[in-house]
CSV table of N, CA and C in Angstrom, one decimal:
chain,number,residue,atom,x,y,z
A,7,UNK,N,-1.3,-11.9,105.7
A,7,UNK,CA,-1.3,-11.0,104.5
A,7,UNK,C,-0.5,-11.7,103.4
A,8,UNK,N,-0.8,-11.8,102.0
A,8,UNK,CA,-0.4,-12.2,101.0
A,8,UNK,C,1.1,-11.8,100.7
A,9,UNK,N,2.0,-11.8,99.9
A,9,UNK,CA,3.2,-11.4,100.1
A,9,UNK,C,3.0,-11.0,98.9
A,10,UNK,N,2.0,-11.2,97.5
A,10,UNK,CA,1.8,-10.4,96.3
A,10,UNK,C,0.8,-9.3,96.7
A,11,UNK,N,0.2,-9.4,97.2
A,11,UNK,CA,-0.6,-7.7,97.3
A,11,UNK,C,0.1,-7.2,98.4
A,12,UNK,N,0.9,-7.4,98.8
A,12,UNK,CA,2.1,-6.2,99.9
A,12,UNK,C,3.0,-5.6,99.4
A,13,UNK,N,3.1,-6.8,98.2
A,13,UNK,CA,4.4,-6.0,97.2
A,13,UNK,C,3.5,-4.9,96.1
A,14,UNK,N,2.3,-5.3,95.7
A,14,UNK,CA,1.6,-4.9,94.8
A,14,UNK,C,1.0,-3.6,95.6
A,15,UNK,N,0.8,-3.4,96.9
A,15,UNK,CA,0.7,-2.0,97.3
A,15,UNK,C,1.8,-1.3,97.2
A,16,UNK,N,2.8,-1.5,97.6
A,16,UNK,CA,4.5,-1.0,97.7
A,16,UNK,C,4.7,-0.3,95.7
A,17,UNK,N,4.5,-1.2,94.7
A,17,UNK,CA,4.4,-0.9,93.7
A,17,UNK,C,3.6,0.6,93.5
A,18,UNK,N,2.8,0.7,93.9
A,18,UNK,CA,2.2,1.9,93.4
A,18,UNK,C,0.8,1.8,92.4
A,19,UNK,N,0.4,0.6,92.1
A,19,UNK,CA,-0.5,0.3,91.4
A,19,UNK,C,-0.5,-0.4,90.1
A,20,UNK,N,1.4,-0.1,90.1
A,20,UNK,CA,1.7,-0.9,88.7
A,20,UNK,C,1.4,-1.8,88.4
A,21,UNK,N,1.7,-2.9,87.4
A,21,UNK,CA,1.2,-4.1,87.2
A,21,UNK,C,2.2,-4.7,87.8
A,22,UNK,N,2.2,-5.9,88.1
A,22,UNK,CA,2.9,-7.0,89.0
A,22,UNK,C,3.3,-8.5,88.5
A,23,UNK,N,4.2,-8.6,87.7
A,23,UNK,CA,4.4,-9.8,87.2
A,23,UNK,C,5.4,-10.9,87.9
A,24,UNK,N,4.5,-12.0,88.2
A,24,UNK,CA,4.7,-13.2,88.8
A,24,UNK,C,6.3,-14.0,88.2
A,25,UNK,N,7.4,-14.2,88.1
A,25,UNK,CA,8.4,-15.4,87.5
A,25,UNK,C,8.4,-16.0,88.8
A,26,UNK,N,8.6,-17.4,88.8
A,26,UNK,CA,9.3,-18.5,89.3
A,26,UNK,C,10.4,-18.4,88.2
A,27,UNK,N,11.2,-18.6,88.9
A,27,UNK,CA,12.7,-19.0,88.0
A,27,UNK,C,13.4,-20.3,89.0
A,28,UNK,N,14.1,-21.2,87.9
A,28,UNK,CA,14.3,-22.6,88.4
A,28,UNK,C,13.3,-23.5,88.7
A,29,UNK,N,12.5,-23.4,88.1
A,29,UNK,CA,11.4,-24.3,88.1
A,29,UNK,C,11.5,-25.8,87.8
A,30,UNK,N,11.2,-26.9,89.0
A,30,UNK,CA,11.9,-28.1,88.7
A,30,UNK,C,12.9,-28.1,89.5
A,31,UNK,N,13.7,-27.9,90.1
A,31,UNK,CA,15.1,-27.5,90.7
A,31,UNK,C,15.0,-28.2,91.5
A,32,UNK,N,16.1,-29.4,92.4
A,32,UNK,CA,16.3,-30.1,93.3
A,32,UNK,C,15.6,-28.9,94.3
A,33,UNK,N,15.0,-29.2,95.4
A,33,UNK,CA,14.6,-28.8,96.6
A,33,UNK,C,13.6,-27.9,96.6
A,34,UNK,N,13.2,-27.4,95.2
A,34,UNK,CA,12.1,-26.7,95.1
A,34,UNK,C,10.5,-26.4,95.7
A,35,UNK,N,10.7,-25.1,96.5
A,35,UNK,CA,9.1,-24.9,97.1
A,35,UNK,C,8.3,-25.9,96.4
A,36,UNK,N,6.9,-26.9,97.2
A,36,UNK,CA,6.4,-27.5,97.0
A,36,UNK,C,5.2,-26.4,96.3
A,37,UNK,N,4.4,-26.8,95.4
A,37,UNK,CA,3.5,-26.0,94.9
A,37,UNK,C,2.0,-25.0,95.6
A,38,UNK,N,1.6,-26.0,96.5
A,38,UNK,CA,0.7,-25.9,97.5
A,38,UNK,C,1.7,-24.7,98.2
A,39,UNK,N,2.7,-24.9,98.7
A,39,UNK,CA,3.3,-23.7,99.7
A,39,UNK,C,3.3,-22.6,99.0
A,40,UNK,N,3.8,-22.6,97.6
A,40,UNK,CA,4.2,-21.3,97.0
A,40,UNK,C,2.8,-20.6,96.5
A,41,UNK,N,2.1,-21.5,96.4
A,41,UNK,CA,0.4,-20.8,96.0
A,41,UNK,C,0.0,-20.3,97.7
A,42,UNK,N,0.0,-20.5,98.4
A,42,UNK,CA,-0.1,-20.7,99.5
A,42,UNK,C,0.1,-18.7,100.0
A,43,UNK,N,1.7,-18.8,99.9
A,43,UNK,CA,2.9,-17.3,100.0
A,43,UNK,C,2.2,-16.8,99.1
A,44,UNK,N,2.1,-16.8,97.8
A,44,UNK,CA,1.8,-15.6,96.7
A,44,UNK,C,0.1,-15.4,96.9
A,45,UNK,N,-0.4,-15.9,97.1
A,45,UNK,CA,-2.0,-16.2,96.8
A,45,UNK,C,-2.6,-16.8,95.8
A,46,UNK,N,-1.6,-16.8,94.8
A,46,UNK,CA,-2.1,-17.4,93.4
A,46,UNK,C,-0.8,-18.0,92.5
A,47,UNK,N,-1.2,-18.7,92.1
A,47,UNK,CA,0.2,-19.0,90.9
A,47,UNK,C,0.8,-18.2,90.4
A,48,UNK,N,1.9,-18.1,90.2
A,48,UNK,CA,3.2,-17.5,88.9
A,48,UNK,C,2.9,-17.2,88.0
A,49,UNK,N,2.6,-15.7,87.2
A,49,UNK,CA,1.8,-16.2,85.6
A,49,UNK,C,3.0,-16.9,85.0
A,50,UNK,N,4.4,-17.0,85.2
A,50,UNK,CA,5.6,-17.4,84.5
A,50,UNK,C,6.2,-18.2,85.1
A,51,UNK,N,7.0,-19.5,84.4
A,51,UNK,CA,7.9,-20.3,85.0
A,51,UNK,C,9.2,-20.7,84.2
A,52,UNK,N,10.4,-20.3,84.6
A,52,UNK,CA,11.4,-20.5,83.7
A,52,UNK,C,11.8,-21.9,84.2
A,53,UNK,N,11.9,-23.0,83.6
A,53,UNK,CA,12.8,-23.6,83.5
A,53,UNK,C,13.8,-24.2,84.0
A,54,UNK,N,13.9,-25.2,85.1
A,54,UNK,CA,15.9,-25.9,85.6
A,54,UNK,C,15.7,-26.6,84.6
A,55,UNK,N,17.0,-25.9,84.2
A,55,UNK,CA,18.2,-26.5,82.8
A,55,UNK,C,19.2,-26.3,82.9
A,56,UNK,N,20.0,-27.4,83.6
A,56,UNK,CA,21.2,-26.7,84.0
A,56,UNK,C,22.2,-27.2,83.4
A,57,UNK,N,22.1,-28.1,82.4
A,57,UNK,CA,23.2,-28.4,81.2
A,57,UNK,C,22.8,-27.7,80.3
A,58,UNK,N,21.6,-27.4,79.4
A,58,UNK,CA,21.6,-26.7,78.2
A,58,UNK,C,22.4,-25.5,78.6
A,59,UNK,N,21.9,-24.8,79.8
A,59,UNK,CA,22.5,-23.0,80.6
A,59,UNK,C,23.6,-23.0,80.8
A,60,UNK,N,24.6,-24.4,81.1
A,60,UNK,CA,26.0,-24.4,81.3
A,60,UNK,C,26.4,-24.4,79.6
A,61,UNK,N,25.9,-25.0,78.9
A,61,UNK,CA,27.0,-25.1,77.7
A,61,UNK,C,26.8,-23.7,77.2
A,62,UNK,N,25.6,-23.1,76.8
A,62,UNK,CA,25.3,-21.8,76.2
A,62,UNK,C,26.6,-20.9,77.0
A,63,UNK,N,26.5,-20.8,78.5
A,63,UNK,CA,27.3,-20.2,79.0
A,63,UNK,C,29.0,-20.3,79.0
A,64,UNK,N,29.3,-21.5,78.6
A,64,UNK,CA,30.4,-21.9,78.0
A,64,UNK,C,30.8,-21.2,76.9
A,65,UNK,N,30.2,-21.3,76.1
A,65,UNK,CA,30.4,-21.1,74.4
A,65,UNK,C,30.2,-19.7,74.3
A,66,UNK,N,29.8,-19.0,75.2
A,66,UNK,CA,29.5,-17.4,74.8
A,66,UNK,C,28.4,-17.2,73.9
A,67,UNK,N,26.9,-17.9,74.3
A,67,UNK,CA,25.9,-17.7,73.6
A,67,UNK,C,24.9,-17.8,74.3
A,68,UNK,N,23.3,-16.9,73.9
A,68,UNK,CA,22.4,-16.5,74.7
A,68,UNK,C,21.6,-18.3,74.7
A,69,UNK,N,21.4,-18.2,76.0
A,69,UNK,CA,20.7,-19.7,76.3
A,69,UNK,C,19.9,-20.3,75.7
A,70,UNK,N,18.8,-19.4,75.1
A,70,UNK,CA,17.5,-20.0,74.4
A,70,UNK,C,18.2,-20.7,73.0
A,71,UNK,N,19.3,-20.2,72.6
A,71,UNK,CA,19.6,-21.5,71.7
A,71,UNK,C,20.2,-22.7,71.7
A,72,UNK,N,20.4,-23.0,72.8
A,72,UNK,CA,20.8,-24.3,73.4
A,72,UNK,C,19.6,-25.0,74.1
A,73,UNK,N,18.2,-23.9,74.6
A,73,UNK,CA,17.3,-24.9,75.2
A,73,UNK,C,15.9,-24.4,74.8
A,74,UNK,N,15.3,-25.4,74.2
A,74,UNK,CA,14.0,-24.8,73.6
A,74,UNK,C,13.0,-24.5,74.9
A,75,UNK,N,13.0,-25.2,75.2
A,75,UNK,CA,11.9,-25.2,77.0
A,75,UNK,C,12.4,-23.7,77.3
A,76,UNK,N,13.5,-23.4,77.8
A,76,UNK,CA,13.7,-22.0,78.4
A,76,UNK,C,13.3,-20.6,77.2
A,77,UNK,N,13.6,-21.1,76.2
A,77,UNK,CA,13.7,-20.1,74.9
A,77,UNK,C,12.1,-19.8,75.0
A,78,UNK,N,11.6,-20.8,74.4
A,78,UNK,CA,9.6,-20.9,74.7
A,78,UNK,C,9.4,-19.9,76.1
A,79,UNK,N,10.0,-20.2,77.4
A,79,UNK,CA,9.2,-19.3,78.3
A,79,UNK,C,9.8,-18.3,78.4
A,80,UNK,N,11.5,-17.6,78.1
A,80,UNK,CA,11.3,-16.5,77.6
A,80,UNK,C,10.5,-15.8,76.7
A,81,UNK,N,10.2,-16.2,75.7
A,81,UNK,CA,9.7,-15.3,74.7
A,81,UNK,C,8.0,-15.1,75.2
A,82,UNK,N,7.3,-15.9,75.9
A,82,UNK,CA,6.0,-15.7,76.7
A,82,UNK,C,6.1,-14.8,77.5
A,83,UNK,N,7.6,-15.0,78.3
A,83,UNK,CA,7.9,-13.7,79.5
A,83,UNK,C,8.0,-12.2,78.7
A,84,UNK,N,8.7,-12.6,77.9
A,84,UNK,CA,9.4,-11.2,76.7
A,84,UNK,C,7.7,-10.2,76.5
A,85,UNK,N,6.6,-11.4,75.5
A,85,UNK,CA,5.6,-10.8,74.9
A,85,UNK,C,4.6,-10.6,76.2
A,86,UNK,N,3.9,-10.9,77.4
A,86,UNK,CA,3.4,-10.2,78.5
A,86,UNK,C,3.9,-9.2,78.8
A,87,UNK,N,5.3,-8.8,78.8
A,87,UNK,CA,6.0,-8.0,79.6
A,87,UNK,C,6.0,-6.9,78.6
A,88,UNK,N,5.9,-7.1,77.9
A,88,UNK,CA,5.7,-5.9,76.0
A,88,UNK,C,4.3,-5.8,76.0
A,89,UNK,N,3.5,-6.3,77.0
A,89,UNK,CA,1.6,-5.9,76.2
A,89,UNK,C,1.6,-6.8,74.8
A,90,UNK,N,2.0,-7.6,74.5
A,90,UNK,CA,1.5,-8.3,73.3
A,90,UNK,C,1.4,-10.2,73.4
A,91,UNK,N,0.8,-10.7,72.3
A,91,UNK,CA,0.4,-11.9,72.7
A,91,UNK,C,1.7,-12.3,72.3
A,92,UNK,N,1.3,-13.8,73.1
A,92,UNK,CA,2.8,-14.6,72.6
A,92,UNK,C,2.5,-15.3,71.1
A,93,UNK,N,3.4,-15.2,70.8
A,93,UNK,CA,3.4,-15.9,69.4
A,93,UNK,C,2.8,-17.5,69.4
A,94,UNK,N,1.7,-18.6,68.7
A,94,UNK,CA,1.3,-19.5,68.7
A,94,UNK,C,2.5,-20.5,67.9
A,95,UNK,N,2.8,-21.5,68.6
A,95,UNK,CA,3.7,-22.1,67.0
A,95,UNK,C,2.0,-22.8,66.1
A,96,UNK,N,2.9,-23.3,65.1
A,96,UNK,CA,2.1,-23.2,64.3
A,96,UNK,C,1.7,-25.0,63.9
A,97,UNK,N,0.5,-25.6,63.3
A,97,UNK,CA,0.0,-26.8,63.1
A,97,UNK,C,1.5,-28.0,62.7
A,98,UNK,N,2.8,-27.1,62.1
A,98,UNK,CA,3.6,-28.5,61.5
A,98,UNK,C,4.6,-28.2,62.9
A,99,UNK,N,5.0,-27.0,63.6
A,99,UNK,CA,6.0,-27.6,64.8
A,99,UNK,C,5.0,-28.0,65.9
A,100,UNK,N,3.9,-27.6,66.0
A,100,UNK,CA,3.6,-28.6,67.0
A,100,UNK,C,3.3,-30.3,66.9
A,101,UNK,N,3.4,-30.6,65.2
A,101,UNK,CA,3.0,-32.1,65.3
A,101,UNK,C,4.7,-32.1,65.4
A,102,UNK,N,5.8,-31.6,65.2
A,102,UNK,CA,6.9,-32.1,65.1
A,102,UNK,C,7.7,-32.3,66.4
A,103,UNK,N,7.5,-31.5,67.5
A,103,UNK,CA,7.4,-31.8,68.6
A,103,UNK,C,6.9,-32.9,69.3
A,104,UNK,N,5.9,-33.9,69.1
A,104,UNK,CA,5.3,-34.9,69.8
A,104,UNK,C,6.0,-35.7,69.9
């Protein structure tokens, strides 16, 4: 038995949203296994960031402005989780990124 449609009966029919959190993380489930346990991929993946997340947490400030990588999959997690699309960046921060 899948371990997402056991939870997804348990749920009641609600919708079922997938996070990996610590993605990347020394010792991390191998991919094949975790597809394997869920039946299908994670629609979400946060992030190991464990210096940008320590200094934010330092300084008394919310993480995504210390780490763009986490900030980006929050706000993907944020807008699925609200019924709305994620916001696209736009033609000049994606060339500025490269």
């Amino acid at each position: 038995m899948r371990l997402r449609a056991a939870i997804a009966r348990r749920a009641g029919g609600g919708r079922l949203v997938t996070v990996l959190n610590r993605r990347g993380a020394p010792g991390e489930l191998p991919a094949a296994d975790l597809m394997r346990t869920l039946g299908e991929p994670p629609e979400h993946a946060l992030p190991y960031r464990p210096v940008p997340l320590a200094v934010a947490a330092g300084v008394g400030e919310p993480a995504f402005r210390h780490c763009r990588r986490f900030r980006e999959a929050m706000e993907r997690l944020g807008a699925d989780i609200a019924g709305q699309p994620a916001a696209q960046d736009g033609l000049f921060r994606r060339w500025v990124r490269r």
